[in-house]
Coordinates of C-alpha atoms in Angstrom, one line a residue:
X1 CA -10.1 4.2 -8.8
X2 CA -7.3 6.1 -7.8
X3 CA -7.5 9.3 -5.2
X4 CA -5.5 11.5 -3.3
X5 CA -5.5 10.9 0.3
X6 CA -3.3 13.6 1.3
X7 CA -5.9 16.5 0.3
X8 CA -8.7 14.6 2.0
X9 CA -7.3 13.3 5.8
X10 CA -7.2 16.8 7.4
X11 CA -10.4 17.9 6.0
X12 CA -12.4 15.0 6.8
X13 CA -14.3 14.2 10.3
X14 CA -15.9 11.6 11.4
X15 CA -18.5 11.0 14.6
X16 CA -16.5 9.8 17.9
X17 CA -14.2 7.2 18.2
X18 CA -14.4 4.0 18.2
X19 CA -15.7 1.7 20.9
X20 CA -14.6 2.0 24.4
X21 CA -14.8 -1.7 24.3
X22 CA -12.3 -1.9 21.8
X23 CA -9.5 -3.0 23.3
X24 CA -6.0 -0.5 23.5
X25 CA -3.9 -3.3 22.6
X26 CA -4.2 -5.6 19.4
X27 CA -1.5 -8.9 18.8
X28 CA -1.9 -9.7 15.0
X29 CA -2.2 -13.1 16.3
X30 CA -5.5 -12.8 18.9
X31 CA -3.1 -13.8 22.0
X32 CA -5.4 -13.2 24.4
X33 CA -8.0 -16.6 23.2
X34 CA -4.5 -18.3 23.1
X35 CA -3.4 -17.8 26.2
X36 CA -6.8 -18.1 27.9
X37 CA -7.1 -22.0 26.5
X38 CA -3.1 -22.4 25.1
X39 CA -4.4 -26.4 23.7
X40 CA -7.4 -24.9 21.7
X41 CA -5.4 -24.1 18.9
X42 CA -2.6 -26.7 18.8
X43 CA -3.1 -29.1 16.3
X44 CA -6.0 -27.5 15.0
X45 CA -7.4 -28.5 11.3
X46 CA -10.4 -26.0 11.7
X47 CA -11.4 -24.4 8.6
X48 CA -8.9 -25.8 5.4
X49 CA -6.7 -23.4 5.5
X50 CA -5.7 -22.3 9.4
X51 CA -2.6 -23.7 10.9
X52 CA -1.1 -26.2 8.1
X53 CA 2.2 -26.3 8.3
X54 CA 5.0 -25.2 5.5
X55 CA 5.7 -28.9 5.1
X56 CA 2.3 -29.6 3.9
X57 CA 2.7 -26.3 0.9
X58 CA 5.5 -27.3 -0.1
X59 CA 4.7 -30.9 -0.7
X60 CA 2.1 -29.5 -3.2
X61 CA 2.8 -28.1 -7.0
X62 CA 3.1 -24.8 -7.4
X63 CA 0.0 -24.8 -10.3
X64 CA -2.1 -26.7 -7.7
X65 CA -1.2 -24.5 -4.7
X66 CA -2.2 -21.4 -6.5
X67 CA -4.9 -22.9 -7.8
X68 CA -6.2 -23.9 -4.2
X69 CA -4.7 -21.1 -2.2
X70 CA -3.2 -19.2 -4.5
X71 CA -4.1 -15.9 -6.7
X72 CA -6.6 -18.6 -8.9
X73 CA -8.0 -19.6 -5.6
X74 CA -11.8 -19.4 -6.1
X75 CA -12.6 -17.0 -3.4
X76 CA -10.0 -14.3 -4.6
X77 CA -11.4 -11.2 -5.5
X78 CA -15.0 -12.4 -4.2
X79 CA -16.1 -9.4 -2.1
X80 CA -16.0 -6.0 -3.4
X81 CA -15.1 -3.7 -1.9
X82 CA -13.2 -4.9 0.6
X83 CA -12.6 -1.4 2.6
X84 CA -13.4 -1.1 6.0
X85 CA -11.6 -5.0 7.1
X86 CA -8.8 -2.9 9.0
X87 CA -9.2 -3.0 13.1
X88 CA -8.4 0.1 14.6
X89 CA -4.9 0.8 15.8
X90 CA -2.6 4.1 16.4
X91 CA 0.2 2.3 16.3
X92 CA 1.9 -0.4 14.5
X93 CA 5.1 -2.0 16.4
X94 CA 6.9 -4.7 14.4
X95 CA 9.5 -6.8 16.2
X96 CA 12.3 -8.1 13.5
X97 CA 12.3 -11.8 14.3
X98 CA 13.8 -14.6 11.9
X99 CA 11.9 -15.7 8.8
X100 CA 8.3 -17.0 7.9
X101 CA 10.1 -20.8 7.0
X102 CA 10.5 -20.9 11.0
X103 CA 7.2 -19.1 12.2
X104 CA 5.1 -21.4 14.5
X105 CA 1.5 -20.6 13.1
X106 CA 1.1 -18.4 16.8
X107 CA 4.7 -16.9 17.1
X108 CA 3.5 -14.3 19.9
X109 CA 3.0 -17.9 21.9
X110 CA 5.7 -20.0 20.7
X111 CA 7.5 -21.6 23.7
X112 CA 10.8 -21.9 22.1
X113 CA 10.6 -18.4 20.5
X114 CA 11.2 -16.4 23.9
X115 CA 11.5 -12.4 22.4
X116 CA 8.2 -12.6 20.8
X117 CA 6.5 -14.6 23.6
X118 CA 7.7 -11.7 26.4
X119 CA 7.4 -9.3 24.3
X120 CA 3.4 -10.0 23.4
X121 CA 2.9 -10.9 27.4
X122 CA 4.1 -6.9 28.3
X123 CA 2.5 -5.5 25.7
X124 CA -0.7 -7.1 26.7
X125 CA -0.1 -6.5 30.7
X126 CA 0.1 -3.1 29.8
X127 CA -2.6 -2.3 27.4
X128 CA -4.8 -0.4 29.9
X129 CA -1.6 1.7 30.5
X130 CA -1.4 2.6 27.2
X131 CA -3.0 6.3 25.7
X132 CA -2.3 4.4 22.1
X133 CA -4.1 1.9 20.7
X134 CA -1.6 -0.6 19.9
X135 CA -0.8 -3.6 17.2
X136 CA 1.9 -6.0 17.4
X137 CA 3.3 -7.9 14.2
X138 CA 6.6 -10.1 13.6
X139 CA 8.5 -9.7 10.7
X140 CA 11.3 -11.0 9.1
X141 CA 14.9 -10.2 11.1
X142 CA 18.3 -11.4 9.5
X143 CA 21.8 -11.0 11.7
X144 CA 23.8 -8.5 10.2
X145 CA 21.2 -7.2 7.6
X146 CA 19.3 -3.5 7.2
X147 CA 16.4 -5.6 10.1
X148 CA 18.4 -7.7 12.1
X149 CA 16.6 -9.6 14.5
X150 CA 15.6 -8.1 17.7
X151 CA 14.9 -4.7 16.3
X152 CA 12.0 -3.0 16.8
X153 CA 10.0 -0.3 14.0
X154 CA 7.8 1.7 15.3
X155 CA 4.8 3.7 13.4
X156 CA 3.5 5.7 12.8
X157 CA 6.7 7.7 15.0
X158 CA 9.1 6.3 12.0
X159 CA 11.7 5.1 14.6
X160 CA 13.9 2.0 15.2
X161 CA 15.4 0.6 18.0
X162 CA 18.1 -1.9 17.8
X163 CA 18.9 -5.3 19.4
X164 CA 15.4 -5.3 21.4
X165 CA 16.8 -8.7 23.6
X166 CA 14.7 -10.8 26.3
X167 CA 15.6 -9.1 29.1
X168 CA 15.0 -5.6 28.2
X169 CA 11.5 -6.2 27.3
X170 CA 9.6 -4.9 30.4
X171 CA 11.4 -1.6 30.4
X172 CA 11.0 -1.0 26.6
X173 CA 7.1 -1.5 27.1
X174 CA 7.2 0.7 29.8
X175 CA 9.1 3.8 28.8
X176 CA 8.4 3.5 24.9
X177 CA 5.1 2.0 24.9
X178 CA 3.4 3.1 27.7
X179 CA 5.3 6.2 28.4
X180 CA 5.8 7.2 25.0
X181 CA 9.0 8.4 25.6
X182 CA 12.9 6.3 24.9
X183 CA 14.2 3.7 25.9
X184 CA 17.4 4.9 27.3
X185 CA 19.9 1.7 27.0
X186 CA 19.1 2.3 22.8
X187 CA 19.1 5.1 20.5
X188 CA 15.8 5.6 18.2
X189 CA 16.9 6.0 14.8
X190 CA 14.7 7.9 12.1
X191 CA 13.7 5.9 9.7
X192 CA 13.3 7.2 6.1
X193 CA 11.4 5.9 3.0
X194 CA 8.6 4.0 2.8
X195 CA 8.1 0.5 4.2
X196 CA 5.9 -2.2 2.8
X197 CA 4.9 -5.3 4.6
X198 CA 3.9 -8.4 3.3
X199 CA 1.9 -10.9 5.0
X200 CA 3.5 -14.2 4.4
X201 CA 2.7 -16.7 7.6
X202 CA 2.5 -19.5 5.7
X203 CA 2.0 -21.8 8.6
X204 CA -0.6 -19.8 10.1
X205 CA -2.4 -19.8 6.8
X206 CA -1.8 -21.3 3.5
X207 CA -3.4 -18.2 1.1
X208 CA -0.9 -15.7 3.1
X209 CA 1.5 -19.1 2.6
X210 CA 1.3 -19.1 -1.1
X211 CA 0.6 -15.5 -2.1
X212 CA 3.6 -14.0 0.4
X213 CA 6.5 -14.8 -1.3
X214 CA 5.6 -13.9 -4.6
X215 CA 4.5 -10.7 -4.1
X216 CA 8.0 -10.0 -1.7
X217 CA 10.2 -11.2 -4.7
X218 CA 7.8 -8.9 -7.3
X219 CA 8.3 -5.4 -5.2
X220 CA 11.9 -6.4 -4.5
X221 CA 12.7 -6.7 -8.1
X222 CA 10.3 -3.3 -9.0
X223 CA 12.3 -1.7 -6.3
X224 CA 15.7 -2.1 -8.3
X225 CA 14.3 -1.3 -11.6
X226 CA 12.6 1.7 -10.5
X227 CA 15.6 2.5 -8.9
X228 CA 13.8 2.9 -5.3
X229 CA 16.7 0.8 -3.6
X230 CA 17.5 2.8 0.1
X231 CA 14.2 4.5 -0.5
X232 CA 11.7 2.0 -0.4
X233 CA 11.8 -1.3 1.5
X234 CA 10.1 -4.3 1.7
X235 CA 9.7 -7.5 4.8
X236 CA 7.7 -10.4 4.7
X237 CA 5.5 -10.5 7.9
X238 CA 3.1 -12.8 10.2
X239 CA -0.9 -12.9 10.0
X240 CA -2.1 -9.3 10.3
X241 CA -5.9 -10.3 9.8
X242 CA -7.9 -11.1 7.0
X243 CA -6.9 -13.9 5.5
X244 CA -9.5 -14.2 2.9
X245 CA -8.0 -10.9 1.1
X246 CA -4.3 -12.3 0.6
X247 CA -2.4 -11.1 -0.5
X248 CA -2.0 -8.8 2.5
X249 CA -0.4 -5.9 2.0
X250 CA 0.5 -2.9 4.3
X251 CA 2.4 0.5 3.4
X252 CA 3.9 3.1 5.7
X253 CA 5.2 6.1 4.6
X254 CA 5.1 10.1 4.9
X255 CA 2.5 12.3 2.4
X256 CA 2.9 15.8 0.9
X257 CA 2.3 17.3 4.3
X258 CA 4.9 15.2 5.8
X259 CA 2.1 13.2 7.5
X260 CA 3.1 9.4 8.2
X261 CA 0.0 7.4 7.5
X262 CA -0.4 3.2 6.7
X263 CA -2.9 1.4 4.0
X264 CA -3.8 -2.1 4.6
X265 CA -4.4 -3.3 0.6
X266 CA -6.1 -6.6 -0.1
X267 CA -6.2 -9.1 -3.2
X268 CA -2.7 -8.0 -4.4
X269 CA -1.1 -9.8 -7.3
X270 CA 2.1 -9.3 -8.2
X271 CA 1.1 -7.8 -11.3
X272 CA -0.2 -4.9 -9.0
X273 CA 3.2 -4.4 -7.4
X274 CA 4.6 -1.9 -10.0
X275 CA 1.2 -0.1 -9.8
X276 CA 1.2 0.4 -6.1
X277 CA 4.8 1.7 -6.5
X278 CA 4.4 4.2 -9.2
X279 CA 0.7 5.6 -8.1
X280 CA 0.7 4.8 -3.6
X281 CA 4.4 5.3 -2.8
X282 CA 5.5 7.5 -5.8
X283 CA 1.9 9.7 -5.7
X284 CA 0.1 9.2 -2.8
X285 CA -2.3 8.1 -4.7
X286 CA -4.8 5.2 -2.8
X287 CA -6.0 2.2 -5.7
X288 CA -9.6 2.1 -3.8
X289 CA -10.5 -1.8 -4.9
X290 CA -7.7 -3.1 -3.6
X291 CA -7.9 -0.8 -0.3
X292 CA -9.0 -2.6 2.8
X293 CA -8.3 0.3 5.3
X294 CA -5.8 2.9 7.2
X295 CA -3.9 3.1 10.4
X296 CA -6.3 5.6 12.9
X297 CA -9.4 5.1 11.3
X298 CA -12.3 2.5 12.6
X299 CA -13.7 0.2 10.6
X300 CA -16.7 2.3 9.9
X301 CA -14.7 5.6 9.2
X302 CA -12.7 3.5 6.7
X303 CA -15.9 3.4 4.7
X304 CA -17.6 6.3 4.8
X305 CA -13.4 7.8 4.3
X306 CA -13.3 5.4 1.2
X307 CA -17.2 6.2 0.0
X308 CA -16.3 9.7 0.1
X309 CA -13.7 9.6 -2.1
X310 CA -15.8 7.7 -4.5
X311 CA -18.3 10.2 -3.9
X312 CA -15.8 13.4 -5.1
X313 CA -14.3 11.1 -8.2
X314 CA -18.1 10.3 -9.6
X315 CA -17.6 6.9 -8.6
X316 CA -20.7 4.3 -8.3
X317 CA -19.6 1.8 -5.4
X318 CA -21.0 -1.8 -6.1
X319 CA -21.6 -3.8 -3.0
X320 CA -21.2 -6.9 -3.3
X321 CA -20.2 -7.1 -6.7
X322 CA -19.3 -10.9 -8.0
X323 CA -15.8 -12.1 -9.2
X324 CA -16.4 -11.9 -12.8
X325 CA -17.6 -8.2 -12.3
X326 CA -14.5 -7.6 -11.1
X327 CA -12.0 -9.0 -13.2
X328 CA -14.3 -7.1 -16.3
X329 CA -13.5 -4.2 -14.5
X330 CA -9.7 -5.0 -13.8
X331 CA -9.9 -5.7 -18.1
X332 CA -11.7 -2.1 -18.0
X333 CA -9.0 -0.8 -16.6
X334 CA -6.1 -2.7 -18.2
X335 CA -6.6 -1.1 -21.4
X336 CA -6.1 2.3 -20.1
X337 CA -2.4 1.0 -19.6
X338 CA -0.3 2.3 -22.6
X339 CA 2.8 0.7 -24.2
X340 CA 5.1 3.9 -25.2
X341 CA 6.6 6.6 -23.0
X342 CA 7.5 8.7 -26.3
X343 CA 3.8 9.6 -27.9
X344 CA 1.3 10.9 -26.7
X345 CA -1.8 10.1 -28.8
X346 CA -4.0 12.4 -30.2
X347 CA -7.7 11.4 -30.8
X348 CA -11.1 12.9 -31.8
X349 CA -13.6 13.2 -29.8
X350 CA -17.6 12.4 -31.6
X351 CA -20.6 11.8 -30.2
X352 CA -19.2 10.7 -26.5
X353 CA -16.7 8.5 -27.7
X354 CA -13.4 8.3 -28.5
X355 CA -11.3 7.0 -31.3
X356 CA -7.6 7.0 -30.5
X357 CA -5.8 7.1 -33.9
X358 CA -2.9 4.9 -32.6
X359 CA -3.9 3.4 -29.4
X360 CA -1.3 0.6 -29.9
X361 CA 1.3 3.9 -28.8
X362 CA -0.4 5.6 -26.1
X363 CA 0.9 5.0 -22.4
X364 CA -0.2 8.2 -20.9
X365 CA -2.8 7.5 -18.0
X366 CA -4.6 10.8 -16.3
X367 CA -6.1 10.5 -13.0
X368 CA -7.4 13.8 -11.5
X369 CA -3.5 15.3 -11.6
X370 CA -0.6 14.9 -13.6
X371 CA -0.1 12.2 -15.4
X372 CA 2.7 9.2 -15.1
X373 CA 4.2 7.4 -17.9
X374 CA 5.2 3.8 -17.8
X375 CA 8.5 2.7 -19.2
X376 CA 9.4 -0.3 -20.5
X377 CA 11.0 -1.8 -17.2
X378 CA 6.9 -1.5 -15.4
X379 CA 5.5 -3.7 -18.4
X380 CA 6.7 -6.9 -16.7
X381 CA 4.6 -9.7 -16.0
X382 CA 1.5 -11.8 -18.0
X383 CA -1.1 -8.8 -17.8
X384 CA -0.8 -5.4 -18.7
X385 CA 0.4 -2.9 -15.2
X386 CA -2.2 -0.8 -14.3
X387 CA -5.0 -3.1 -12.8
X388 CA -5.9 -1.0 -11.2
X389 CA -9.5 -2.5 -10.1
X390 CA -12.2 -0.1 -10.0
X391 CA -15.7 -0.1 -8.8
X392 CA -17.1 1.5 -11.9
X393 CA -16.2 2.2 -15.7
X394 CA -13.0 3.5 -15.2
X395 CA -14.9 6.4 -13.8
X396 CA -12.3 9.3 -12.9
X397 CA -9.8 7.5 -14.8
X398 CA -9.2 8.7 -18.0
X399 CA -6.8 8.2 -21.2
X400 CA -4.9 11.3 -23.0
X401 CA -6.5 11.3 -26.0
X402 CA -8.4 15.0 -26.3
X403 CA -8.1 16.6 -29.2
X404 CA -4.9 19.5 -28.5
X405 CA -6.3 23.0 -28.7
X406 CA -4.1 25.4 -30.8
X407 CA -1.8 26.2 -27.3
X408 CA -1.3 22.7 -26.9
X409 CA 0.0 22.0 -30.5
X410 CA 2.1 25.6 -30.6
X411 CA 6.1 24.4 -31.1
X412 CA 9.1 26.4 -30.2
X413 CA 9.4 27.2 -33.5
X414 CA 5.9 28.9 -33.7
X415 CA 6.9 31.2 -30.5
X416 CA 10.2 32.6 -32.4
X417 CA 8.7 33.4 -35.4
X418 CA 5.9 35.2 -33.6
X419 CA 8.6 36.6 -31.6
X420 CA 10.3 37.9 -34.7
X421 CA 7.2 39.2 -36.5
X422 CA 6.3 41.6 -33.2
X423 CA 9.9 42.7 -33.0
X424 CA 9.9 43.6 -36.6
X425 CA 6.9 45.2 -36.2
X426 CA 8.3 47.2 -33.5
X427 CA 11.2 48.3 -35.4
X428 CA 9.2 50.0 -38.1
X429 CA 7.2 51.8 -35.5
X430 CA 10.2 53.2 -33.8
X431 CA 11.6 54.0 -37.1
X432 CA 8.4 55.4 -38.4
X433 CA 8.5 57.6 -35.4
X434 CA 11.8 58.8 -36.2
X435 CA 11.1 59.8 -39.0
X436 CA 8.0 62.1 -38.7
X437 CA 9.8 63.6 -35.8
X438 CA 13.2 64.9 -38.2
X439 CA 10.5 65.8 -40.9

């Protein structure tokens, strides 16, 4: 289910913050066990997935790595709902630093990879300094590109600085980060759009490894049909937590009220991709199964925020509902997705159920307002577009298929012959009036 988070952020409080043990600073990566004990997590085979190199993914077939790791991996979609898997932060800063085929599974504590190293040792030197509670991620920089490496995005403040190099690092921490104010040797530029991040540390863990890339490639290539190019864009970045839910997904961007807010989604295919661009990006709209949390909210908040919504939508939430619940749902919600942008279907309506007269030609989907209708170009892909997975029938989510009242049927025609009739009518009046009047 599928609900507005711009009318409900203002309105809704929660109890306190969260714990003062929480600490101001987090590194994607959980620096501070690494640098306590730097040996405990070289070389490590703990768990099957953690800290396998690229070599090792790439030496596998594609059907078996998806199969193992991939979006048929038999823990995807397990846990439902997956909200409230978000630690808090206040602010996100991501450091543009080369590409995931290079990332050492810790990159923060990679001895040959300098910026990222300093960086993560100020930011963490300073987090009692700091009035923000801070996250740190890597993603992908290219020399001479839109992110070249060495820049530095900030959010929620929507700013970029350029060329970030080893020995600036202490003074940026200080006077941006700590200080919140510039760092005077660059210029902050705005940034505009919306930005999507993709967690794709393949070396850090194989799931992120496997389900990254396809997922980049997907809302690259949605981007240019949709014609979003300049308006939306898209970086593969390292672990950001949770790697159970990959794909990892995070989206930053600016609501109605001009409010910059970011969604952590979980268990994204790419056949999801063109839904999160018409319905998160294009409406604001949040897809609550695949939600995991939001930038400024505690775990907790993030799911009494996401029950709430539920709550107002007549949703029933499902805890701990199994895989194949799930996918019947996503199948629920699949056949809402319609396959013309030209008809809307009419339907009658008997007994609580509805019998579309031509469901083969209806594409209109109605959530709460408005409704979107997808072209030809957002049907890509092996499964229908909008799986959008749902705890509950499809509850809030309807099709267009209400019988049209007599306004709703009333053509153009209709209104200039009625227009005709009353002026007609008029006429005669006047000239009826006339007439008794010279008599």
């Amino acid at each position: 289910m599928m609900s507005s988070s711009r009318e409900r952020e203002e309105s809704l409080t929660f109890p306190t913050n969260p714990s003062s043990s929480s600490s101001p600073i987090i590194v994607s990566d959980h620096l501070d066990s690494y640098l306590q004990d730097p040996t405990s997590h070289i070389g490590s085979a703990a768990g099957s997935y953690s800290n396998e190199g690229l070599l090792a993914s790439e030496t596998a077939s594609p059907s078996n790595s998806d199969v193992e790791f991939g979006f048929s991996r038999p823990d995807f979609r397990q846990q439902s709902p997956i909200s409230g898997t978000v630690q808090f932060c206040e602010r996100h800063v991501f450091l543009c630093y080369k590409s995931p085929s290079v990332w050492p599974p810790r990159i923060e504590a990679a001895e040959f990879d300098r910026l990222p190293r300093l960086l993560s040792a100020a930011v963490l030197a300073r987090k009692t300094d700091m009035v923000k509670e801070t996250r740190l991620t890597i993603c992908e920089g290219h020399d001479g590109t839109e992110t070249s490496n060495g820049d530095v995005l900030i959010f929620p403040d929507m700013i970029r600085y350029r060329r970030l190099t080893h020995f600036d690092v202490d003074t940026f921490v200080e006077e941006v980060l700590v200080k919140n104010g510039e760092w005077l040797p660059g210029t902050p530029e705005k940034l505009q759009g919306s930005f999507v991040f993709v967690c794709s540390h393949g070396s850090r863990d194989r799931r992120c490894g496997v389900c990254g890339p396809p997922l980049v490639s997907r809302f690259k290539e949605e981007i240019v049909l949709h014609g979003l190019k300049g308006r939306v864009s898209v970086s593969p970045c390292s672990h950001i937590g949770g790697h159970k839910y990959a794909g990892n997904v995070i989206i930053f961007g600016s609501n109605i009220n001009g409010e910059v807010t970011g969604h952590w989604y979980g268990y994204v295919t790419p056949d999801d991709v063109p839904t999160l661009l018409e319905w998160h990006i294009g409406k604001g709209e949040i897809i609550n199964a695949l939600w995991r949390g939001q930038m400024g909210l505690s775990e907790e908040k993030q799911k009494k925020f996401q029950e709430l919504r539920r709550l107002e939508n007549g949703e029933t939430t499902i805890e701990g509902s199994t895989k194949e619940a799930t996918q019947r749902q996503i199948d629920e919600m699949n056949t809402i997705a319609c396959q013309s942008q030209d008809e809307l279907v009419s339907c009658c309506q008997g007994n609580g159920s509805a019998c579309c007269h031509n469901p083969q030609k209806s594409d209109i989907v109605d959530i709460d307002e408005g409704a979107v209708k997808l072209t030809p170009e957002k049907k890509k892909g092996g499964k229908k577009l909008v799986s959008m997975i749902n705890s509950g029938k499809g509850a809030g989510v309807r099709k267009v298929c209400a019988k049209p009242t007599w306004f709703e049927s009333w053509e153009r025609e209709d209104t200039y012959a009625a227009l005709a009739v009353v002026c007609a009518a008029a006429s005669i009046a006047v000239a009826y009036s006339c007439y008794k009047q010279l008599s």
